[in-house]
XYZ file of C-alpha atoms in Angstrom:
338
model
C -49.098 102.814 -57.096
C -51.549 101.369 -54.578
C -52.709 103.730 -51.819
C -55.671 103.917 -49.497
C -58.336 106.555 -49.527
C -60.867 107.257 -46.813
C -64.496 106.990 -47.836
C -64.978 110.400 -46.220
C -65.258 113.821 -47.740
C -62.636 115.864 -45.879
C -64.786 119.003 -45.887
C -67.761 117.106 -44.456
C -65.501 115.529 -41.873
C -64.083 118.907 -40.753
C -67.596 120.323 -40.513
C -68.696 117.357 -38.456
C -65.646 117.644 -36.165
C -66.233 121.362 -35.501
C -69.902 120.755 -34.807
C -69.148 117.814 -32.511
C -66.645 119.938 -30.555
C -69.091 122.846 -30.219
C -71.767 120.416 -29.056
C -69.432 119.024 -26.392
C -68.657 122.584 -25.215
C -72.377 123.394 -25.094
C -73.015 120.268 -23.061
C -70.353 121.268 -20.546
C -71.973 124.701 -20.211
C -75.216 122.869 -19.477
C -73.461 120.848 -16.777
C -72.134 124.087 -15.262
C -75.665 125.520 -15.322
C -77.023 122.397 -13.646
C -74.381 122.738 -10.940
C -75.335 126.384 -10.389
C -78.986 125.348 -10.096
C -78.147 122.899 -7.325
C -75.657 125.123 -5.497
C -78.153 127.992 -5.344
C -81.128 125.818 -4.477
C -82.905 126.859 -7.672
C -83.991 123.339 -8.638
C -87.627 124.181 -7.971
C -87.344 127.779 -9.168
C -89.837 126.695 -11.802
C -92.277 124.371 -10.021
C -93.889 123.134 -13.244
C -92.618 121.803 -16.577
C -92.236 122.634 -19.447
C -93.697 126.036 -18.522
C -92.511 128.060 -15.547
C -95.286 129.217 -13.216
C -97.620 128.497 -16.115
C -95.744 130.841 -18.486
C -93.334 130.267 -21.367
C -91.386 133.330 -20.219
C -91.227 133.291 -16.417
C -92.182 136.271 -14.246
C -89.600 138.652 -12.843
C -91.598 139.748 -9.801
C -94.299 138.322 -7.577
C -96.926 140.805 -8.791
C -96.937 139.032 -12.179
C -98.216 135.853 -10.540
C -101.811 135.051 -9.565
C -102.630 136.118 -6.022
C -103.259 132.465 -5.128
C -100.047 131.113 -6.687
C -99.007 129.557 -3.353
C -102.210 127.540 -3.342
C -101.669 126.486 -6.958
C -98.081 125.304 -6.499
C -97.849 124.924 -2.738
C -99.527 121.524 -2.538
C -96.984 120.086 -4.940
C -94.097 121.542 -2.945
C -95.525 120.712 0.468
C -96.603 124.310 1.059
C -93.043 125.654 0.893
C -93.255 127.544 -2.389
C -92.072 131.156 -2.249
C -91.410 133.102 -5.427
C -87.765 134.055 -5.897
C -87.027 135.729 -9.238
C -83.311 134.906 -9.136
C -83.887 131.193 -8.568
C -86.660 131.123 -11.143
C -84.464 132.584 -13.851
C -81.464 130.413 -12.950
C -83.633 127.348 -13.467
C -85.178 128.825 -16.623
C -81.752 129.551 -18.171
C -80.773 125.979 -17.344
C -83.801 124.771 -19.283
C -82.986 127.036 -22.233
C -79.432 125.659 -22.322
C -80.895 122.165 -22.254
C -83.069 122.955 -25.255
C -80.129 124.544 -27.092
C -78.004 121.462 -26.373
C -80.729 119.330 -27.903
C -80.650 121.489 -31.036
C -76.852 121.194 -31.245
C -77.034 117.414 -30.960
C -79.721 117.346 -33.661
C -77.428 119.390 -35.943
C -74.638 116.915 -35.192
C -76.985 114.131 -36.239
C -77.710 115.932 -39.526
C -73.982 116.441 -40.111
C -73.445 112.704 -39.674
C -75.818 111.784 -42.509
C -73.070 111.783 -45.205
C -71.361 108.936 -43.341
C -74.304 106.655 -44.109
C -72.941 106.492 -47.667
C -69.523 105.364 -46.449
C -68.159 102.417 -44.541
C -68.397 104.507 -41.360
C -72.086 104.157 -40.671
C -71.395 103.772 -36.951
C -70.818 107.539 -36.778
C -74.417 108.157 -37.822
C -75.675 105.555 -35.355
C -73.683 107.055 -32.482
C -75.005 110.514 -33.409
C -78.521 109.103 -33.447
C -77.901 107.512 -30.055
C -76.777 110.900 -28.661
C -79.949 112.520 -29.998
C -82.161 109.843 -28.445
C -80.274 110.057 -25.151
C -80.633 113.834 -24.933
C -84.374 113.432 -25.522
C -84.506 110.916 -22.683
C -82.407 113.296 -20.576
C -84.956 116.050 -21.178
C -87.733 113.717 -20.051
C -85.672 112.773 -16.999
C -85.199 116.473 -16.245
C -88.973 116.834 -16.176
C -89.129 113.931 -13.727
C -86.562 115.683 -11.512
C -89.131 118.473 -11.148
C -92.201 116.233 -10.823
C -90.476 114.078 -8.193
C -89.387 117.225 -6.332
C -85.618 116.629 -6.635
C -85.798 113.006 -5.456
C -82.138 111.962 -4.919
C -82.163 108.812 -7.079
C -83.678 110.733 -10.022
C -81.090 113.520 -9.682
C -78.275 110.927 -9.673
C -79.694 109.219 -12.776
C -79.919 112.626 -14.438
C -76.201 113.156 -13.783
C -75.268 109.639 -14.945
C -77.004 110.080 -18.293
C -75.314 113.456 -18.750
C -71.945 111.661 -18.450
C -73.046 108.996 -20.949
C -73.990 111.715 -23.462
C -70.595 113.380 -22.893
C -68.899 110.040 -23.679
C -70.875 109.528 -26.893
C -70.102 113.039 -28.154
C -66.423 112.763 -27.211
C -66.248 109.471 -29.098
C -67.621 111.206 -32.200
C -65.228 114.146 -31.858
C -62.209 111.902 -31.250
C -63.111 109.674 -34.173
C -63.449 112.621 -36.571
C -59.998 113.854 -35.539
C -58.445 110.405 -35.611
C -59.285 109.744 -39.265
C -57.200 112.740 -40.300
C -54.254 111.980 -38.034
C -53.109 108.619 -36.717
C -51.793 109.170 -33.207
C -48.630 107.210 -32.565
C -48.993 104.905 -29.584
C -46.530 102.080 -28.974
C -47.782 98.511 -28.636
C -46.248 98.322 -25.175
C -48.134 101.450 -24.240
C -51.419 99.967 -25.422
C -51.023 96.842 -23.324
C -49.980 98.816 -20.259
C -52.587 101.538 -20.568
C -55.715 99.751 -21.755
C -56.758 98.023 -18.535
C -55.370 100.807 -16.366
C -57.360 103.377 -18.351
C -60.590 101.454 -17.750
C -59.790 101.323 -14.019
C -59.080 105.072 -13.948
C -62.399 105.895 -15.614
C -64.312 103.461 -13.403
C -62.867 104.913 -10.206
C -63.464 108.473 -11.409
C -67.086 107.647 -12.225
C -67.574 106.018 -8.825
C -66.133 109.125 -7.151
C -68.537 111.347 -9.103
C -71.469 109.219 -7.964
C -70.179 109.381 -4.387
C -70.134 113.143 -4.816
C -73.803 113.107 -5.816
C -74.524 111.225 -2.591
C -72.746 113.965 -0.626
C -74.753 116.559 -2.509
C -77.977 114.717 -1.680
C -76.973 114.729 1.992
C -76.415 118.487 1.761
C -79.906 118.889 0.292
C -81.325 117.136 3.351
C -79.281 119.376 5.655
C -80.460 122.514 3.827
C -84.051 121.576 4.634
C -83.173 121.592 8.347
C -80.655 124.446 8.580
C -81.254 126.593 5.478
C -78.840 128.172 2.992
C -77.475 130.663 5.492
C -75.838 127.902 7.548
C -73.281 126.833 4.936
C -70.498 126.713 7.516
C -72.373 123.921 9.307
C -73.158 121.757 6.287
C -69.943 119.717 6.194
C -70.092 118.943 9.919
C -73.627 117.625 9.525
C -73.068 115.337 6.502
C -71.496 112.442 8.393
C -70.040 109.269 6.890
C -70.844 109.998 3.222
C -68.533 112.996 3.232
C -65.656 111.113 4.859
C -65.991 108.212 2.388
C -65.960 110.654 -0.515
C -62.960 112.506 0.900
C -60.997 109.334 1.662
C -61.749 107.845 -1.747
C -60.087 110.882 -3.346
C -56.750 109.451 -2.158
C -57.314 106.390 -4.364
C -58.389 108.665 -7.230
C -55.135 110.631 -6.929
C -53.004 107.496 -6.668
C -54.403 105.679 -9.693
C -54.378 108.853 -11.800
C -50.741 109.464 -10.870
C -49.866 105.894 -11.884
C -51.808 106.245 -15.142
C -50.089 109.539 -16.060
C -46.685 108.059 -15.157
C -47.284 105.062 -17.429
C -48.405 107.267 -20.314
C -45.328 109.468 -20.025
C -43.176 106.350 -19.833
C -44.429 104.981 -23.143
C -45.241 108.185 -25.036
C -42.995 111.024 -26.133
C -43.269 114.322 -24.297
C -45.308 116.701 -26.397
C -47.327 113.930 -28.049
C -51.091 114.196 -28.129
C -51.553 111.428 -25.566
C -48.905 112.856 -23.227
C -50.501 116.304 -23.388
C -53.869 114.784 -22.542
C -52.358 113.043 -19.521
C -50.735 116.243 -18.261
C -54.027 118.118 -18.755
C -55.779 115.479 -16.666
C -53.230 116.015 -13.885
C -53.857 119.763 -13.888
C -57.626 119.324 -13.852
C -57.418 116.750 -11.055
C -55.330 119.192 -9.020
C -57.888 121.961 -9.550
C -60.701 119.600 -8.602
C -58.949 118.689 -5.350
C -58.470 122.379 -4.549
C -62.184 123.100 -5.034
C -62.984 120.107 -2.834
C -60.754 121.455 -0.061
C -62.316 124.898 -0.425
C -65.783 123.425 0.056
C -64.662 121.317 3.030
C -62.901 124.082 4.936
C -64.485 127.327 3.752
C -68.199 126.758 4.184
C -69.153 125.345 0.762
C -69.122 128.629 -1.220
C -71.724 128.565 -4.045
C -69.149 129.064 -6.830
C -67.112 126.031 -5.746
C -69.893 123.464 -6.124
C -70.582 123.773 -9.883
C -66.849 124.209 -10.574
C -66.024 121.039 -8.625
C -68.629 119.053 -10.560
C -67.612 120.440 -13.957
C -63.943 119.672 -13.347
C -64.836 116.094 -12.390
C -66.787 115.511 -15.608
C -64.126 117.289 -17.682
C -61.528 114.976 -16.119
C -63.393 111.769 -16.879
C -64.076 113.053 -20.404
C -60.373 113.599 -21.104
C -59.596 110.207 -19.571
C -62.053 108.668 -22.019
C -60.471 110.482 -24.983
C -57.026 109.286 -23.870
C -58.257 105.718 -23.646
C -59.821 105.945 -27.121
C -56.610 107.285 -28.638
C -54.506 104.593 -26.988
C -56.865 101.965 -28.429
C -57.524 103.822 -31.666
C -57.180 100.895 -34.038
C -59.787 98.986 -32.060
C -62.370 101.626 -31.192
C -61.892 104.306 -33.869
C -62.398 102.211 -36.967
C -62.959 103.637 -40.399
C -63.276 102.214 -43.870
C -60.506 102.409 -46.439
C -60.353 101.160 -49.989
C -57.548 100.683 -52.491
C -57.139 103.294 -55.190
C -54.695 103.331 -58.049
C -53.053 106.657 -58.803
């Protein structure tokens, strides 16, 4: 009898899938940490890089710093440096999570080595790409500090974080797909392919609009300070209203996309469950947006709003991959007589 056998050791594949998933989770924790850094104004909690106030383990109180520390770091920060242990350690934990994420991605790269001996070499190359990208992201993080939170550098930092999320989600989805072919009708593929690209594109554009709003808030903080949160939204101007109005389009196209998925896919299927999860996450994201708009931008809402947005676009990407599995989740098979 002729059958097909994957050129993949199932144990190695399961190990790779678990590691890829844990790496994705770690990366999302890093995104949460980055959001906390921005919402608390801790971006310059460590004014130098890679050390923090010249130390590998940052100080916990001002007495541990040189008496002239303001002179040392003040010129770089326009004379505004003031030691704050909480902000320093928030930024330091963010850096530690970044380093740990790099280690996790390196372990994912090592776990992908067995695929070099199969017809699925692209898995190794995508893992290598993720490792290179996270190295570049670390360098970009250093530039965020050296350029003193320059808006365009912060936006690029966020964009590359999303790209790394996409690469890792591709690897995780692929490693699950080879064990289980998800049933998607041909009609569903045709209807959902282009629409899925539009959904992801609009979601990405909305995220980038959100970074522009955040940059406007940073400018307002310089003038009004962190204690004037209730005034931030009123001072943002047009960027906030564009971002808020664009959310209507985001809701509309996501609703259409979910409706089309549920039309072509059975309830309870993997793709349908992904679509419903996206709807729930989008709803939660809208709630956090409303909370920030009408309740004085509470610190907890900012990182949650950002994380939900990136979680949403990540699940949209996984859905799109599954719908187009035969095209984008290729793997090698060979005939075997048994």
